[in-house]
Amino acid sequence: ESEYDKGDAFAYEPDLRGTIEAQIVNLADEIAYTTADLDDGLRSGMITPPQLQQQVELWSEVTGELGINGRATLSDIDRHRIIRRLVGKEVTSVVEATSKALQEGNIQSVDDVRAMSHNLVGYEPDFSRKNKALKKFLYQNLYTYWRVMRMANKAKRMLTDLFTAFIEDPSILPAETQARLQTESPHQVVCDYIAGMTDRYAVKEYERLFNPTTDV
């Protein structure tokens, strides 16, 4: 057992809410992922403006505000305008809803925030409904799109094969990584080695190990 196996969340007081800063970071991360995924889906062609126009209220609102609703295709400039406007609407809703929650909760300190039964940082109720509909659309039409699922399965198999190969024969690991095996768990060492790879490096490592025509 290594030091990585001994952690617990006791010191982080899991029964209490996160600070305002933590709640903001969490929601900012969600906004960034949602809008970036929408952008990626449009650029890749996996989702289309007509689909969004028919199924996503937020899309209709944003494109209507920009005067570009009803288009079957979008230029790069218009796509960027849509994403920027959507980010602005998301952030505005969070700022207004959070300001109202702080006033109504009479929040005076960090302890007040952490003692709340719910997060203070969030969307306005109506915007939250619309945003959930957008995320549901992305889940159904992008995250579980057959090409995405194929790539996810390929990545899973590749990482599994790499992990198994290194565990079964640690001598194929780089020298500096092998040195850690003297004092650490092989499974942790291999896990850390793979976790440190970029996507491109992992693919090259897979080729080096399993393709006989590739130089090591």
PDB file of C-alpha atoms in Angstrom:
ATOM      1  CA  GLU A   1       0.000   0.000   0.000  1.00  0.00           C
ATOM      2  CA  SER A   2       1.401   3.408  -0.966  1.00  0.00           C
ATOM      3  CA  GLU A   3       0.792   6.847   0.496  1.00  0.00           C
ATOM      4  CA  TYR A   4      -1.732   7.450  -2.307  1.00  0.00           C
ATOM      5  CA  ASP A   5      -3.995   4.774  -0.822  1.00  0.00           C
ATOM      6  CA  LYS A   6      -4.322   6.390   2.600  1.00  0.00           C
ATOM      7  CA  GLY A   7      -6.247   9.555   1.874  1.00  0.00           C
ATOM      8  CA  ASP A   8      -9.660  10.484   3.179  1.00  0.00           C
ATOM      9  CA  ALA A   9     -11.893  13.543   2.999  1.00  0.00           C
ATOM     10  CA  PHE A  10     -12.357  13.950   6.754  1.00  0.00           C
ATOM     11  CA  ALA A  11     -10.277  17.137   6.986  1.00  0.00           C
ATOM     12  CA  TYR A  12     -12.332  18.731   4.212  1.00  0.00           C
ATOM     13  CA  GLU A  13     -15.565  18.620   6.215  1.00  0.00           C
ATOM     14  CA  PRO A  14     -17.708  16.964   3.536  1.00  0.00           C
ATOM     15  CA  ASP A  15     -20.943  17.767   5.376  1.00  0.00           C
ATOM     16  CA  LEU A  16     -20.408  21.499   4.793  1.00  0.00           C
ATOM     17  CA  ARG A  17     -20.895  23.486   1.589  1.00  0.00           C
ATOM     18  CA  GLY A  18     -17.937  24.682  -0.411  1.00  0.00           C
ATOM     19  CA  THR A  19     -16.834  28.294  -0.145  1.00  0.00           C
ATOM     20  CA  ILE A  20     -18.188  30.876  -2.561  1.00  0.00           C
ATOM     21  CA  GLU A  21     -14.901  30.684  -4.475  1.00  0.00           C
ATOM     22  CA  ALA A  22     -15.167  26.898  -4.791  1.00  0.00           C
ATOM     23  CA  GLN A  23     -18.783  27.101  -5.954  1.00  0.00           C
ATOM     24  CA  ILE A  24     -17.867  29.731  -8.560  1.00  0.00           C
ATOM     25  CA  VAL A  25     -14.992  27.630  -9.884  1.00  0.00           C
ATOM     26  CA  ASN A  26     -17.239  24.589 -10.116  1.00  0.00           C
ATOM     27  CA  LEU A  27     -19.897  26.412 -12.113  1.00  0.00           C
ATOM     28  CA  ALA A  28     -17.348  28.252 -14.272  1.00  0.00           C
ATOM     29  CA  ASP A  29     -15.897  24.871 -15.185  1.00  0.00           C
ATOM     30  CA  GLU A  30     -19.353  23.617 -16.172  1.00  0.00           C
ATOM     31  CA  ILE A  31     -19.996  26.697 -18.327  1.00  0.00           C
ATOM     32  CA  ALA A  32     -16.629  26.322 -20.064  1.00  0.00           C
ATOM     33  CA  TYR A  33     -17.185  22.650 -20.823  1.00  0.00           C
ATOM     34  CA  THR A  34     -20.769  23.071 -22.035  1.00  0.00           C
ATOM     35  CA  THR A  35     -20.019  25.957 -24.390  1.00  0.00           C
ATOM     36  CA  ALA A  36     -16.758  24.438 -25.655  1.00  0.00           C
ATOM     37  CA  ASP A  37     -18.478  21.119 -26.329  1.00  0.00           C
ATOM     38  CA  LEU A  38     -21.242  22.900 -28.234  1.00  0.00           C
ATOM     39  CA  ASP A  39     -18.586  24.684 -30.298  1.00  0.00           C
ATOM     40  CA  ASP A  40     -16.728  21.423 -30.966  1.00  0.00           C
ATOM     41  CA  GLY A  41     -19.938  19.650 -31.944  1.00  0.00           C
ATOM     42  CA  LEU A  42     -20.817  22.337 -34.462  1.00  0.00           C
ATOM     43  CA  ARG A  43     -17.303  22.476 -35.938  1.00  0.00           C
ATOM     44  CA  SER A  44     -17.174  18.702 -36.331  1.00  0.00           C
ATOM     45  CA  GLY A  45     -20.628  18.498 -37.899  1.00  0.00           C
ATOM     46  CA  MET A  46     -21.812  16.010 -35.275  1.00  0.00           C
ATOM     47  CA  ILE A  47     -24.570  18.443 -34.380  1.00  0.00           C
ATOM     48  CA  THR A  48     -26.191  20.978 -36.706  1.00  0.00           C
ATOM     49  CA  PRO A  49     -27.946  24.356 -36.355  1.00  0.00           C
ATOM     50  CA  PRO A  50     -31.326  22.936 -37.500  1.00  0.00           C
ATOM     51  CA  GLN A  51     -31.165  20.281 -34.755  1.00  0.00           C
ATOM     52  CA  LEU A  52     -30.458  22.930 -32.149  1.00  0.00           C
ATOM     53  CA  GLN A  53     -33.109  25.270 -33.527  1.00  0.00           C
ATOM     54  CA  GLN A  54     -35.756  22.575 -33.137  1.00  0.00           C
ATOM     55  CA  GLN A  55     -34.740  21.225 -29.738  1.00  0.00           C
ATOM     56  CA  VAL A  56     -32.831  23.811 -27.701  1.00  0.00           C
ATOM     57  CA  GLU A  57     -34.571  26.964 -26.467  1.00  0.00           C
ATOM     58  CA  LEU A  58     -31.321  28.700 -25.518  1.00  0.00           C
ATOM     59  CA  TRP A  59     -30.036  28.270 -29.052  1.00  0.00           C
ATOM     60  CA  SER A  60     -33.141  29.908 -30.479  1.00  0.00           C
ATOM     61  CA  GLU A  61     -32.812  32.795 -28.021  1.00  0.00           C
ATOM     62  CA  VAL A  62     -29.142  33.442 -28.757  1.00  0.00           C
ATOM     63  CA  THR A  63     -29.404  33.162 -32.531  1.00  0.00           C
ATOM     64  CA  GLY A  64     -32.539  35.321 -32.450  1.00  0.00           C
ATOM     65  CA  GLU A  65     -30.727  38.026 -30.491  1.00  0.00           C
ATOM     66  CA  LEU A  66     -27.898  37.963 -33.026  1.00  0.00           C
ATOM     67  CA  GLY A  67     -30.229  37.911 -36.021  1.00  0.00           C
ATOM     68  CA  ILE A  68     -28.855  34.655 -37.393  1.00  0.00           C
ATOM     69  CA  ASN A  69     -31.578  32.184 -36.426  1.00  0.00           C
ATOM     70  CA  GLY A  70     -32.908  29.656 -38.900  1.00  0.00           C
ATOM     71  CA  ARG A  71     -29.630  29.090 -40.731  1.00  0.00           C
ATOM     72  CA  ALA A  72     -28.716  25.574 -41.834  1.00  0.00           C
ATOM     73  CA  THR A  73     -24.982  26.362 -41.783  1.00  0.00           C
ATOM     74  CA  LEU A  74     -22.835  28.859 -39.931  1.00  0.00           C
ATOM     75  CA  SER A  75     -19.633  30.715 -40.741  1.00  0.00           C
ATOM     76  CA  ASP A  76     -16.783  30.507 -38.239  1.00  0.00           C
ATOM     77  CA  ILE A  77     -17.432  34.114 -37.250  1.00  0.00           C
ATOM     78  CA  ASP A  78     -21.128  33.507 -36.564  1.00  0.00           C
ATOM     79  CA  ARG A  79     -20.340  30.362 -34.600  1.00  0.00           C
ATOM     80  CA  HIS A  80     -17.903  32.314 -32.419  1.00  0.00           C
ATOM     81  CA  ARG A  81     -20.515  35.066 -31.933  1.00  0.00           C
ATOM     82  CA  ILE A  82     -23.052  32.499 -30.768  1.00  0.00           C
ATOM     83  CA  ILE A  83     -20.677  30.885 -28.283  1.00  0.00           C
ATOM     84  CA  ARG A  84     -19.605  34.272 -26.892  1.00  0.00           C
ATOM     85  CA  ARG A  85     -23.211  35.368 -26.476  1.00  0.00           C
ATOM     86  CA  LEU A  86     -24.114  32.083 -24.788  1.00  0.00           C
ATOM     87  CA  VAL A  87     -21.193  32.406 -22.356  1.00  0.00           C
ATOM     88  CA  GLY A  88     -22.340  35.952 -21.575  1.00  0.00           C
ATOM     89  CA  LYS A  89     -25.908  34.816 -20.874  1.00  0.00           C
ATOM     90  CA  GLU A  90     -24.694  31.971 -18.644  1.00  0.00           C
ATOM     91  CA  VAL A  91     -22.423  34.257 -16.632  1.00  0.00           C
ATOM     92  CA  THR A  92     -25.065  36.989 -16.324  1.00  0.00           C
ATOM     93  CA  SER A  93     -27.611  34.508 -14.982  1.00  0.00           C
ATOM     94  CA  VAL A  94     -25.134  33.202 -12.415  1.00  0.00           C
ATOM     95  CA  VAL A  95     -24.167  36.705 -11.242  1.00  0.00           C
ATOM     96  CA  GLU A  96     -27.786  37.823 -10.851  1.00  0.00           C
ATOM     97  CA  ALA A  97     -28.982  34.626  -9.172  1.00  0.00           C
ATOM     98  CA  THR A  98     -26.002  34.489  -6.811  1.00  0.00           C
ATOM     99  CA  SER A  99     -26.318  38.153  -5.833  1.00  0.00           C
ATOM    100  CA  LYS A 100     -29.978  37.586  -4.975  1.00  0.00           C
ATOM    101  CA  ALA A 101     -29.177  34.436  -2.966  1.00  0.00           C
ATOM    102  CA  LEU A 102     -26.497  36.233  -0.943  1.00  0.00           C
ATOM    103  CA  GLN A 103     -28.902  39.036  -0.055  1.00  0.00           C
ATOM    104  CA  GLU A 104     -31.820  36.766   0.798  1.00  0.00           C
ATOM    105  CA  GLY A 105     -29.602  34.477   2.887  1.00  0.00           C
ATOM    106  CA  ASN A 106     -28.102  37.450   4.756  1.00  0.00           C
ATOM    107  CA  ILE A 107     -24.661  35.975   4.217  1.00  0.00           C
ATOM    108  CA  GLN A 108     -22.007  37.687   6.326  1.00  0.00           C
ATOM    109  CA  SER A 109     -19.143  35.202   6.494  1.00  0.00           C
ATOM    110  CA  VAL A 110     -17.575  32.079   5.056  1.00  0.00           C
ATOM    111  CA  ASP A 111     -19.120  30.089   7.889  1.00  0.00           C
ATOM    112  CA  ASP A 112     -22.572  31.328   6.823  1.00  0.00           C
ATOM    113  CA  VAL A 113     -21.898  30.070   3.294  1.00  0.00           C
ATOM    114  CA  ARG A 114     -20.681  26.665   4.425  1.00  0.00           C
ATOM    115  CA  ALA A 115     -23.619  26.162   6.778  1.00  0.00           C
ATOM    116  CA  MET A 116     -26.179  26.571   3.995  1.00  0.00           C
ATOM    117  CA  SER A 117     -28.260  23.546   2.963  1.00  0.00           C
ATOM    118  CA  HIS A 118     -27.752  24.372  -0.715  1.00  0.00           C
ATOM    119  CA  ASN A 119     -25.230  26.082  -2.975  1.00  0.00           C
ATOM    120  CA  LEU A 120     -25.573  29.836  -3.263  1.00  0.00           C
ATOM    121  CA  VAL A 121     -23.888  30.051  -6.647  1.00  0.00           C
ATOM    122  CA  GLY A 122     -26.204  28.968  -9.428  1.00  0.00           C
ATOM    123  CA  TYR A 123     -28.480  30.001 -12.257  1.00  0.00           C
ATOM    124  CA  GLU A 124     -31.819  31.730 -12.151  1.00  0.00           C
ATOM    125  CA  PRO A 125     -34.585  29.058 -12.100  1.00  0.00           C
ATOM    126  CA  ASP A 126     -35.832  29.633 -15.661  1.00  0.00           C
ATOM    127  CA  PHE A 127     -32.313  29.795 -17.077  1.00  0.00           C
ATOM    128  CA  SER A 128     -31.378  26.644 -15.168  1.00  0.00           C
ATOM    129  CA  ARG A 129     -34.221  24.814 -16.918  1.00  0.00           C
ATOM    130  CA  LYS A 130     -33.037  26.007 -20.322  1.00  0.00           C
ATOM    131  CA  ASN A 131     -29.422  25.138 -19.559  1.00  0.00           C
ATOM    132  CA  LYS A 132     -30.377  21.617 -18.465  1.00  0.00           C
ATOM    133  CA  ALA A 133     -32.163  21.180 -21.792  1.00  0.00           C
ATOM    134  CA  LEU A 134     -28.986  22.218 -23.628  1.00  0.00           C
ATOM    135  CA  LYS A 135     -26.871  19.772 -21.625  1.00  0.00           C
ATOM    136  CA  LYS A 136     -29.401  16.993 -22.230  1.00  0.00           C
ATOM    137  CA  PHE A 137     -29.229  17.716 -25.959  1.00  0.00           C
ATOM    138  CA  LEU A 138     -25.419  17.534 -25.909  1.00  0.00           C
ATOM    139  CA  TYR A 139     -25.519  14.257 -24.012  1.00  0.00           C
ATOM    140  CA  GLN A 140     -27.951  12.664 -26.442  1.00  0.00           C
ATOM    141  CA  ASN A 141     -26.494  14.046 -29.652  1.00  0.00           C
ATOM    142  CA  LEU A 142     -22.779  14.536 -28.964  1.00  0.00           C
ATOM    143  CA  TYR A 143     -21.429  12.652 -25.946  1.00  0.00           C
ATOM    144  CA  THR A 144     -23.128   9.412 -26.988  1.00  0.00           C
ATOM    145  CA  TYR A 145     -22.710   9.982 -30.739  1.00  0.00           C
ATOM    146  CA  TRP A 146     -21.538   6.724 -32.321  1.00  0.00           C
ATOM    147  CA  ARG A 147     -18.213   8.137 -33.520  1.00  0.00           C
ATOM    148  CA  VAL A 148     -17.473   9.541 -30.053  1.00  0.00           C
ATOM    149  CA  MET A 149     -18.355   6.213 -28.433  1.00  0.00           C
ATOM    150  CA  ARG A 150     -16.060   4.365 -30.837  1.00  0.00           C
ATOM    151  CA  MET A 151     -13.167   6.676 -29.971  1.00  0.00           C
ATOM    152  CA  ALA A 152     -13.867   6.289 -26.249  1.00  0.00           C
ATOM    153  CA  ASN A 153     -13.821   2.504 -26.568  1.00  0.00           C
ATOM    154  CA  LYS A 154     -10.585   2.602 -28.556  1.00  0.00           C
ATOM    155  CA  ALA A 155      -8.972   4.829 -25.927  1.00  0.00           C
ATOM    156  CA  LYS A 156     -10.132   2.520 -23.131  1.00  0.00           C
ATOM    157  CA  ARG A 157      -8.680  -0.549 -24.850  1.00  0.00           C
ATOM    158  CA  MET A 158      -5.423   1.257 -25.603  1.00  0.00           C
ATOM    159  CA  LEU A 159      -4.897   2.400 -22.001  1.00  0.00           C
ATOM    160  CA  THR A 160      -5.842  -1.040 -20.670  1.00  0.00           C
ATOM    161  CA  ASP A 161      -3.303  -2.704 -22.974  1.00  0.00           C
ATOM    162  CA  LEU A 162      -0.581  -0.238 -21.999  1.00  0.00           C
ATOM    163  CA  PHE A 163      -1.225  -0.747 -18.297  1.00  0.00           C
ATOM    164  CA  THR A 164      -1.232  -4.543 -18.637  1.00  0.00           C
ATOM    165  CA  ALA A 165       1.969  -4.581 -20.697  1.00  0.00           C
ATOM    166  CA  PHE A 166       3.883  -2.433 -18.197  1.00  0.00           C
ATOM    167  CA  ILE A 167       2.682  -4.436 -15.198  1.00  0.00           C
ATOM    168  CA  GLU A 168       3.535  -7.778 -16.805  1.00  0.00           C
ATOM    169  CA  ASP A 169       7.013  -6.621 -17.850  1.00  0.00           C
ATOM    170  CA  PRO A 170       8.248  -3.505 -15.998  1.00  0.00           C
ATOM    171  CA  SER A 171      11.596  -3.776 -17.819  1.00  0.00           C
ATOM    172  CA  ILE A 172      10.011  -2.001 -20.801  1.00  0.00           C
ATOM    173  CA  LEU A 173       9.423   1.116 -18.723  1.00  0.00           C
ATOM    174  CA  PRO A 174      11.898   4.032 -19.004  1.00  0.00           C
ATOM    175  CA  ALA A 175      14.840   3.785 -16.587  1.00  0.00           C
ATOM    176  CA  GLU A 176      13.740   6.674 -14.375  1.00  0.00           C
ATOM    177  CA  THR A 177      10.279   5.143 -14.020  1.00  0.00           C
ATOM    178  CA  GLN A 178      11.730   1.714 -13.251  1.00  0.00           C
ATOM    179  CA  ALA A 179      13.767   3.272 -10.428  1.00  0.00           C
ATOM    180  CA  ARG A 180      10.556   4.156  -8.602  1.00  0.00           C
ATOM    181  CA  LEU A 181       9.666   0.456  -8.443  1.00  0.00           C
ATOM    182  CA  GLN A 182      12.285  -0.009  -5.717  1.00  0.00           C
ATOM    183  CA  THR A 183      10.163   1.898  -3.220  1.00  0.00           C
ATOM    184  CA  GLU A 184       6.657   2.193  -4.669  1.00  0.00           C
ATOM    185  CA  SER A 185       3.788  -0.016  -5.738  1.00  0.00           C
ATOM    186  CA  PRO A 186       4.136  -1.189  -9.382  1.00  0.00           C
ATOM    187  CA  HIS A 187       0.480  -0.414 -10.024  1.00  0.00           C
ATOM    188  CA  GLN A 188       0.896   3.156  -8.757  1.00  0.00           C
ATOM    189  CA  VAL A 189       4.101   3.694 -10.722  1.00  0.00           C
ATOM    190  CA  VAL A 190       2.527   2.493 -13.956  1.00  0.00           C
ATOM    191  CA  CYS A 191      -0.648   4.467 -13.299  1.00  0.00           C
ATOM    192  CA  ASP A 192       1.392   7.657 -12.766  1.00  0.00           C
ATOM    193  CA  TYR A 193       3.446   6.996 -15.898  1.00  0.00           C
ATOM    194  CA  ILE A 194       0.345   6.607 -18.078  1.00  0.00           C
ATOM    195  CA  ALA A 195      -1.407   9.556 -16.429  1.00  0.00           C
ATOM    196  CA  GLY A 196       1.536  11.762 -17.395  1.00  0.00           C
ATOM    197  CA  MET A 197       1.156  10.977 -21.111  1.00  0.00           C
ATOM    198  CA  THR A 198      -0.436  13.311 -23.607  1.00  0.00           C
ATOM    199  CA  ASP A 199      -2.947  11.754 -25.995  1.00  0.00           C
ATOM    200  CA  ARG A 200      -0.398  11.835 -28.823  1.00  0.00           C
ATOM    201  CA  TYR A 201       2.347  10.286 -26.696  1.00  0.00           C
ATOM    202  CA  ALA A 202       0.033   7.490 -25.523  1.00  0.00           C
ATOM    203  CA  VAL A 203      -0.795   6.604 -29.134  1.00  0.00           C
ATOM    204  CA  LYS A 204       2.910   6.580 -30.051  1.00  0.00           C
ATOM    205  CA  GLU A 205       3.742   4.431 -27.030  1.00  0.00           C
ATOM    206  CA  TYR A 206       1.023   1.990 -28.034  1.00  0.00           C
ATOM    207  CA  GLU A 207       2.455   1.818 -31.551  1.00  0.00           C
ATOM    208  CA  ARG A 208       5.981   1.251 -30.213  1.00  0.00           C
ATOM    209  CA  LEU A 209       4.830  -1.608 -28.000  1.00  0.00           C
ATOM    210  CA  PHE A 210       2.360  -3.408 -30.245  1.00  0.00           C
ATOM    211  CA  ASN A 211       3.234  -2.559 -33.861  1.00  0.00           C
ATOM    212  CA  PRO A 212       6.249  -4.693 -34.957  1.00  0.00           C
ATOM    213  CA  THR A 213       7.055  -2.274 -37.803  1.00  0.00           C
ATOM    214  CA  THR A 214       7.410   0.741 -35.483  1.00  0.00           C
ATOM    215  CA  ASP A 215      10.808   1.635 -34.007  1.00  0.00           C
ATOM    216  CA  VAL A 216      11.001   1.466 -30.222  1.00  0.00           C
TER     217      VAL A 216
END
